[in-house]
Amino acid sequence: MGNFKVEKTKNSRRMMRTKVIAGNWKMNNDINGTIELISGIKSILAGKKIDAKLIVCPPFTSLETAKELLKGSDVGLGAQNMYFEENGAFTGEISAAMLKSVGCEYVILGHSERRTIFGETDELINKKVKKALDSQLKPIFCIGETLEERESGTTFDVIKRQIQAGLSGLSDSDMKAVIIAYEPVWAIGTGKVASPAQAQEVHAFIRSELVKLFGAVSAENTVIQYGGSVKPDNARELLGQPDIDGALVGGACLKAESFVGIAE
Ligand code: PGA
């Protein structure tokens, strides 16, 4: 595919992006499982200095328990979804204010499982992103192409559309609170990880699109995570790429050792 280098990428500025490792628990762990996993993460982290921000994103039912357990630790708390309306007759949905009230700082939005299984559109995801920002929640905004799209050579078109639509109406100052997660759908939960070069190529493209939409400074400062079968043994090479600023981890975040191992 193309060669997208962000102009004016200076190492000194790039170094300022803290790596962010977020664990997307998906529909896993009841309260007991939550206590076990967070206690495990805390005990591995005890006395260690890790040069990355860690975030856990348990299911809604575990958020309050997770918040209690994480008191006094640097590990951040996020949810996996929310609805954009303030409140009302939206059976089964959870609002931004509700997430704030249980101590969430982050929310994953537009995950490919939400897009494909639950039919979420770019427009819906954009409303959620805006509502999250209005509510002082930091969106982890997910994008990524399917295998079919990659094979038909439309990866960059898909990514561009998802970014333009999903981040429509945001300002460069809004972008300070946004994390982008590039997750090729074909790499999620399949064990088929994108090669560091494949991932870097799309990350650089994403950053070049951000330059056009929000300017060079904002683009340089935006954290762009990679997601899709990230494990401790492939994390180092992926996270060593110049435009890969962290990981959104599914399967490997369900064990404390592998989640913290990725960050280490
Ligand atoms: P995976 O999931 O690490 O199990 O591939 C990543 C994700 O869906 O965020």
mmCIF file of C-alpha atoms and ligand atoms in Angstrom:
data_model
loop_
_atom_site.group_PDB
_atom_site.id
_atom_site.type_symbol
_atom_site.label_atom_id
_atom_site.label_comp_id
_atom_site.label_asym_id
_atom_site.label_seq_id
_atom_site.Cartn_x
_atom_site.Cartn_y
_atom_site.Cartn_z
ATOM 1 C CA MET A 1 0.000 0.000 0.000
ATOM 2 C CA GLY A 2 1.092 3.613 0.058
ATOM 3 C CA ASN A 3 3.838 5.109 2.090
ATOM 4 C CA PHE A 4 2.373 7.589 4.520
ATOM 5 C CA LYS A 5 4.894 9.530 6.496
ATOM 6 C CA VAL A 6 3.672 12.308 8.683
ATOM 7 C CA GLU A 7 5.653 15.370 7.910
ATOM 8 C CA LYS A 8 7.565 17.032 10.695
ATOM 9 C CA THR A 9 7.575 13.894 12.853
ATOM 10 C CA LYS A 10 10.345 14.696 15.264
ATOM 11 C CA ASN A 11 11.527 12.064 17.674
ATOM 12 C CA SER A 12 11.551 14.528 20.528
ATOM 13 C CA ARG A 13 7.873 15.268 20.046
ATOM 14 C CA ARG A 14 6.948 11.681 19.410
ATOM 15 C CA MET A 15 8.575 10.641 22.646
ATOM 16 C CA MET A 16 6.012 12.701 24.479
ATOM 17 C CA ARG A 17 3.199 10.271 23.688
ATOM 18 C CA THR A 18 2.777 7.942 26.640
ATOM 19 C CA LYS A 19 2.022 4.362 25.638
ATOM 20 C CA VAL A 20 -1.491 3.372 26.622
ATOM 21 C CA ILE A 21 -2.392 -0.284 27.117
ATOM 22 C CA ALA A 22 -6.133 -0.890 27.535
ATOM 23 C CA GLY A 23 -7.725 -4.226 28.334
ATOM 24 C CA ASN A 24 -11.090 -4.841 26.683
ATOM 25 C CA TRP A 25 -12.599 -7.593 28.803
ATOM 26 C CA LYS A 26 -15.583 -7.928 26.447
ATOM 27 C CA MET A 27 -18.359 -10.121 27.918
ATOM 28 C CA ASN A 28 -16.097 -11.838 30.425
ATOM 29 C CA ASN A 29 -15.881 -11.927 34.227
ATOM 30 C CA ASP A 30 -18.613 -11.758 36.818
ATOM 31 C CA ILE A 31 -17.900 -10.060 40.162
ATOM 32 C CA ASN A 32 -15.697 -12.904 41.410
ATOM 33 C CA GLY A 33 -13.732 -12.964 38.174
ATOM 34 C CA THR A 34 -13.341 -9.197 38.379
ATOM 35 C CA ILE A 35 -11.973 -9.338 41.905
ATOM 36 C CA GLU A 36 -9.550 -12.076 40.899
ATOM 37 C CA LEU A 37 -8.269 -10.337 37.762
ATOM 38 C CA ILE A 38 -7.862 -6.877 39.271
ATOM 39 C CA SER A 39 -6.238 -8.259 42.402
ATOM 40 C CA GLY A 40 -3.849 -10.175 40.145
ATOM 41 C CA ILE A 41 -2.994 -7.064 38.138
ATOM 42 C CA LYS A 42 -2.414 -5.056 41.315
ATOM 43 C CA SER A 43 -0.179 -7.646 42.879
ATOM 44 C CA ILE A 44 1.988 -7.944 39.750
ATOM 45 C CA LEU A 45 2.231 -4.152 39.525
ATOM 46 C CA ALA A 46 3.149 -3.715 43.195
ATOM 47 C CA GLY A 47 6.607 -2.241 43.501
ATOM 48 C CA LYS A 48 7.079 -2.089 39.719
ATOM 49 C CA LYS A 49 7.517 1.030 37.675
ATOM 50 C CA ILE A 50 5.842 0.602 34.313
ATOM 51 C CA ASP A 51 6.384 3.178 31.649
ATOM 52 C CA ALA A 52 2.845 3.033 30.243
ATOM 53 C CA LYS A 53 -0.688 3.941 31.209
ATOM 54 C CA LEU A 54 -2.816 0.884 31.949
ATOM 55 C CA ILE A 55 -6.599 0.908 31.600
ATOM 56 C CA VAL A 56 -9.086 -1.877 32.310
ATOM 57 C CA CYS A 57 -12.502 -1.992 30.625
ATOM 58 C CA PRO A 58 -14.697 -4.539 32.422
ATOM 59 C CA PRO A 59 -18.394 -5.149 31.663
ATOM 60 C CA PHE A 60 -20.887 -2.611 33.075
ATOM 61 C CA THR A 61 -21.822 -4.899 35.981
ATOM 62 C CA SER A 62 -18.234 -4.948 37.251
ATOM 63 C CA LEU A 63 -17.364 -1.260 36.926
ATOM 64 C CA GLU A 64 -18.206 -0.271 40.475
ATOM 65 C CA THR A 65 -16.342 -3.219 41.974
ATOM 66 C CA ALA A 66 -13.385 -2.500 39.702
ATOM 67 C CA LYS A 67 -13.378 1.150 40.785
ATOM 68 C CA GLU A 68 -13.254 0.177 44.462
ATOM 69 C CA LEU A 69 -10.429 -2.290 43.858
ATOM 70 C CA LEU A 70 -8.438 0.224 41.814
ATOM 71 C CA LYS A 71 -8.535 2.955 44.474
ATOM 72 C CA GLY A 72 -5.033 4.271 45.020
ATOM 73 C CA SER A 73 -3.637 2.611 41.887
ATOM 74 C CA ASP A 74 -2.666 4.296 38.601
ATOM 75 C CA VAL A 75 -4.716 1.875 36.524
ATOM 76 C CA GLY A 76 -7.524 3.705 34.723
ATOM 77 C CA LEU A 77 -11.109 2.514 34.353
ATOM 78 C CA GLY A 78 -13.136 2.431 31.161
ATOM 79 C CA ALA A 79 -16.430 1.017 29.902
ATOM 80 C CA GLN A 80 -16.948 -0.839 26.625
ATOM 81 C CA ASN A 81 -19.900 1.105 25.238
ATOM 82 C CA MET A 82 -22.552 3.741 26.071
ATOM 83 C CA TYR A 83 -25.570 5.389 24.476
ATOM 84 C CA PHE A 84 -25.556 9.020 23.364
ATOM 85 C CA GLU A 85 -28.863 10.110 24.931
ATOM 86 C CA GLU A 86 -28.908 11.740 28.363
ATOM 87 C CA ASN A 87 -31.598 9.434 29.813
ATOM 88 C CA GLY A 88 -35.083 8.133 29.049
ATOM 89 C CA ALA A 89 -36.828 5.219 27.371
ATOM 90 C CA PHE A 90 -33.830 3.347 25.961
ATOM 91 C CA THR A 91 -34.210 -0.101 27.452
ATOM 92 C CA GLY A 92 -30.921 -1.836 28.066
ATOM 93 C CA GLU A 93 -28.742 1.190 27.428
ATOM 94 C CA ILE A 94 -26.258 2.999 29.700
ATOM 95 C CA SER A 95 -25.576 6.738 29.609
ATOM 96 C CA ALA A 96 -22.331 8.686 29.845
ATOM 97 C CA ALA A 97 -23.438 10.176 33.174
ATOM 98 C CA MET A 98 -24.011 6.684 34.564
ATOM 99 C CA LEU A 99 -20.479 5.697 33.565
ATOM 100 C CA LYS A 100 -19.106 8.844 35.193
ATOM 101 C CA SER A 101 -21.042 8.086 38.354
ATOM 102 C CA VAL A 102 -19.285 4.722 38.780
ATOM 103 C CA GLY A 103 -15.893 6.311 38.233
ATOM 104 C CA CYS A 104 -15.170 5.669 34.539
ATOM 105 C CA GLU A 105 -12.663 7.907 32.837
ATOM 106 C CA TYR A 106 -12.651 6.156 29.441
ATOM 107 C CA VAL A 107 -15.169 4.476 27.148
ATOM 108 C CA ILE A 108 -14.490 2.222 24.171
ATOM 109 C CA LEU A 109 -16.664 3.327 21.246
ATOM 110 C CA GLY A 110 -17.184 1.837 17.805
ATOM 111 C CA HIS A 111 -15.511 -1.496 18.514
ATOM 112 C CA SER A 112 -15.813 -3.752 15.463
ATOM 113 C CA GLU A 113 -18.010 -6.166 17.440
ATOM 114 C CA ARG A 114 -20.418 -3.265 18.066
ATOM 115 C CA ARG A 115 -20.284 -2.344 14.393
ATOM 116 C CA THR A 116 -20.755 -5.849 12.978
ATOM 117 C CA ILE A 117 -22.837 -7.739 15.563
ATOM 118 C CA PHE A 118 -24.945 -4.812 16.776
ATOM 119 C CA GLY A 119 -25.115 -2.818 13.552
ATOM 120 C CA GLU A 120 -23.560 0.406 14.846
ATOM 121 C CA THR A 121 -23.009 2.941 12.076
ATOM 122 C CA ASP A 122 -20.376 5.671 11.741
ATOM 123 C CA GLU A 123 -23.125 8.233 12.443
ATOM 124 C CA LEU A 124 -24.238 6.548 15.659
ATOM 125 C CA ILE A 125 -20.646 6.174 16.820
ATOM 126 C CA ASN A 126 -20.040 9.870 16.094
ATOM 127 C CA LYS A 127 -22.975 10.806 18.354
ATOM 128 C CA LYS A 128 -21.552 8.628 21.093
ATOM 129 C CA VAL A 129 -18.069 10.139 20.723
ATOM 130 C CA LYS A 130 -19.493 13.659 21.021
ATOM 131 C CA LYS A 131 -21.621 12.754 24.031
ATOM 132 C CA ALA A 132 -18.673 11.106 25.746
ATOM 133 C CA LEU A 133 -16.563 14.238 25.259
ATOM 134 C CA ASP A 134 -19.391 16.499 26.485
ATOM 135 C CA SER A 135 -19.520 14.321 29.583
ATOM 136 C CA GLN A 136 -15.750 14.424 30.218
ATOM 137 C CA LEU A 137 -15.292 10.779 29.259
ATOM 138 C CA LYS A 138 -12.314 9.956 27.053
ATOM 139 C CA PRO A 139 -13.337 7.895 24.041
ATOM 140 C CA ILE A 140 -11.202 4.996 22.831
ATOM 141 C CA PHE A 141 -12.483 5.269 19.273
ATOM 142 C CA CYS A 142 -12.058 2.035 17.294
ATOM 143 C CA ILE A 143 -11.602 1.713 13.558
ATOM 144 C CA GLY A 144 -10.389 -1.028 11.245
ATOM 145 C CA GLU A 145 -10.959 -2.847 8.000
ATOM 146 C CA THR A 146 -12.373 -6.346 7.469
ATOM 147 C CA LEU A 147 -10.423 -9.055 5.665
ATOM 148 C CA GLU A 148 -12.592 -8.551 2.586
ATOM 149 C CA GLU A 149 -11.847 -4.828 2.574
ATOM 150 C CA ARG A 150 -8.114 -5.427 2.966
ATOM 151 C CA GLU A 151 -8.069 -7.996 0.192
ATOM 152 C CA SER A 152 -10.001 -5.745 -2.150
ATOM 153 C CA GLY A 153 -7.491 -2.949 -1.524
ATOM 154 C CA THR A 154 -9.916 -0.553 0.193
ATOM 155 C CA THR A 155 -8.265 -0.422 3.633
ATOM 156 C CA PHE A 156 -7.292 3.236 3.407
ATOM 157 C CA ASP A 157 -10.722 4.252 2.065
ATOM 158 C CA VAL A 158 -12.456 2.463 4.923
ATOM 159 C CA ILE A 159 -10.145 3.953 7.546
ATOM 160 C CA LYS A 160 -10.561 7.419 6.075
ATOM 161 C CA ARG A 161 -14.360 7.123 6.068
ATOM 162 C CA GLN A 162 -14.430 5.827 9.652
ATOM 163 C CA ILE A 163 -12.207 8.675 10.860
ATOM 164 C CA GLN A 164 -14.010 11.420 8.950
ATOM 165 C CA ALA A 165 -17.466 10.259 10.001
ATOM 166 C CA GLY A 166 -16.642 9.101 13.513
ATOM 167 C CA LEU A 167 -14.734 12.235 14.464
ATOM 168 C CA SER A 168 -16.963 14.640 12.538
ATOM 169 C CA GLY A 169 -17.636 17.903 14.353
ATOM 170 C CA LEU A 170 -14.740 17.540 16.797
ATOM 171 C CA SER A 171 -12.198 20.312 17.358
ATOM 172 C CA ASP A 172 -8.450 19.923 17.794
ATOM 173 C CA SER A 173 -8.978 20.642 21.450
ATOM 174 C CA ASP A 174 -11.544 17.790 21.690
ATOM 175 C CA MET A 175 -8.899 15.504 20.217
ATOM 176 C CA LYS A 176 -6.760 15.917 23.351
ATOM 177 C CA ALA A 177 -9.140 13.493 25.063
ATOM 178 C CA VAL A 178 -9.497 11.007 22.199
ATOM 179 C CA ILE A 179 -7.540 7.766 21.862
ATOM 180 C CA ILE A 180 -7.792 6.002 18.505
ATOM 181 C CA ALA A 181 -7.567 2.217 18.335
ATOM 182 C CA TYR A 182 -6.710 0.721 14.970
ATOM 183 C CA GLU A 183 -7.973 -2.832 15.002
ATOM 184 C CA PRO A 184 -7.963 -4.739 11.726
ATOM 185 C CA VAL A 185 -11.103 -6.874 12.087
ATOM 186 C CA TRP A 186 -9.310 -9.904 10.627
ATOM 187 C CA ALA A 187 -6.783 -9.771 13.472
ATOM 188 C CA ILE A 188 -9.258 -9.625 16.358
ATOM 189 C CA GLY A 189 -9.427 -12.816 18.372
ATOM 190 C CA THR A 190 -8.047 -14.799 15.431
ATOM 191 C CA GLY A 191 -4.413 -15.062 16.451
ATOM 192 C CA LYS A 192 -3.611 -13.459 13.053
ATOM 193 C CA VAL A 193 -1.723 -10.397 14.163
ATOM 194 C CA ALA A 194 -0.938 -7.669 11.641
ATOM 195 C CA SER A 195 2.788 -7.506 10.988
ATOM 196 C CA PRO A 196 4.488 -4.510 12.605
ATOM 197 C CA ALA A 197 5.021 -3.064 9.115
ATOM 198 C CA GLN A 198 1.363 -3.589 8.127
ATOM 199 C CA ALA A 199 0.175 -1.960 11.348
ATOM 200 C CA GLN A 200 2.672 0.921 11.136
ATOM 201 C CA GLU A 201 1.592 1.668 7.573
ATOM 202 C CA VAL A 202 -2.029 2.146 8.614
ATOM 203 C CA HIS A 203 -1.071 4.044 11.784
ATOM 204 C CA ALA A 204 0.976 6.496 9.723
ATOM 205 C CA PHE A 205 -1.974 6.871 7.357
ATOM 206 C CA ILE A 206 -4.319 7.565 10.283
ATOM 207 C CA ARG A 207 -1.937 10.217 11.595
ATOM 208 C CA SER A 208 -1.712 11.812 8.154
ATOM 209 C CA GLU A 209 -5.516 12.007 8.061
ATOM 210 C CA LEU A 210 -5.505 13.569 11.531
ATOM 211 C CA VAL A 211 -3.072 16.214 10.288
ATOM 212 C CA LYS A 212 -5.596 17.182 7.602
ATOM 213 C CA LEU A 213 -8.531 17.257 9.995
ATOM 214 C CA PHE A 214 -7.023 18.694 13.172
ATOM 215 C CA GLY A 215 -3.571 20.010 12.345
ATOM 216 C CA ALA A 216 -0.055 18.711 12.871
ATOM 217 C CA VAL A 217 0.218 19.354 16.613
ATOM 218 C CA SER A 218 -2.995 17.564 17.434
ATOM 219 C CA ALA A 219 -2.067 14.666 15.133
ATOM 220 C CA GLU A 220 1.372 14.358 16.750
ATOM 221 C CA ASN A 221 -0.137 14.218 20.199
ATOM 222 C CA THR A 222 -2.930 11.728 19.504
ATOM 223 C CA VAL A 223 -2.406 8.262 20.937
ATOM 224 C CA ILE A 224 -3.090 5.593 18.301
ATOM 225 C CA GLN A 225 -3.314 2.091 19.727
ATOM 226 C CA TYR A 226 -3.050 -1.118 17.770
ATOM 227 C CA GLY A 227 -5.464 -3.952 18.561
ATOM 228 C CA GLY A 228 -5.832 -7.480 17.291
ATOM 229 C CA SER A 229 -4.215 -10.533 18.899
ATOM 230 C CA VAL A 230 -1.667 -8.493 20.867
ATOM 231 C CA LYS A 231 0.277 -10.698 23.300
ATOM 232 C CA PRO A 232 3.393 -10.242 25.417
ATOM 233 C CA ASP A 233 5.525 -11.942 22.754
ATOM 234 C CA ASN A 234 4.489 -9.671 19.869
ATOM 235 C CA ALA A 235 3.952 -6.450 21.822
ATOM 236 C CA ARG A 236 7.531 -5.245 21.826
ATOM 237 C CA GLU A 237 7.888 -5.169 18.057
ATOM 238 C CA LEU A 238 4.438 -3.698 17.430
ATOM 239 C CA LEU A 239 4.830 -1.023 20.092
ATOM 240 C CA GLY A 240 8.303 -0.227 18.814
ATOM 241 C CA GLN A 241 6.848 1.207 15.597
ATOM 242 C CA PRO A 242 7.002 5.013 15.414
ATOM 243 C CA ASP A 243 3.234 5.558 15.133
ATOM 244 C CA ILE A 244 2.013 2.768 17.417
ATOM 245 C CA ASP A 245 1.373 4.272 20.828
ATOM 246 C CA GLY A 246 -0.149 1.413 22.723
ATOM 247 C CA ALA A 247 -2.499 -1.520 22.464
ATOM 248 C CA LEU A 248 -6.140 -2.396 22.884
ATOM 249 C CA VAL A 249 -6.012 -5.948 24.141
ATOM 250 C CA GLY A 250 -8.818 -8.507 24.172
ATOM 251 C CA GLY A 251 -7.960 -12.148 24.850
ATOM 252 C CA ALA A 252 -4.587 -11.515 26.475
ATOM 253 C CA CYS A 253 -6.000 -9.021 28.989
ATOM 254 C CA LEU A 254 -8.000 -11.724 30.776
ATOM 255 C CA LYS A 255 -4.871 -13.017 32.498
ATOM 256 C CA ALA A 256 -3.087 -10.574 34.790
ATOM 257 C CA GLU A 257 0.379 -11.829 33.769
ATOM 258 C CA SER A 258 -0.152 -11.385 30.049
ATOM 259 C CA PHE A 259 -1.920 -8.015 30.398
ATOM 260 C CA VAL A 260 0.856 -6.532 32.503
ATOM 261 C CA GLY A 261 3.412 -8.452 30.405
ATOM 262 C CA ILE A 262 2.327 -6.501 27.317
ATOM 263 C CA ALA A 263 2.886 -3.224 29.133
ATOM 264 C CA GLU A 264 6.271 -4.363 30.429
HETATM 265 P P1 PGA B 1 -7.965 -9.614 20.750
HETATM 266 O O1 PGA B 1 -9.116 -8.484 20.787
HETATM 267 O O2 PGA B 1 -6.787 -9.062 21.483
HETATM 268 O O3 PGA B 1 -8.576 -10.792 21.439
HETATM 269 O O4 PGA B 1 -7.671 -9.879 19.311
HETATM 270 C C1 PGA B 1 -8.797 -7.146 20.597
HETATM 271 C C2 PGA B 1 -10.050 -6.304 20.684
HETATM 272 O O5 PGA B 1 -11.103 -6.740 20.214
HETATM 273 O O6 PGA B 1 -10.021 -5.189 21.232
#
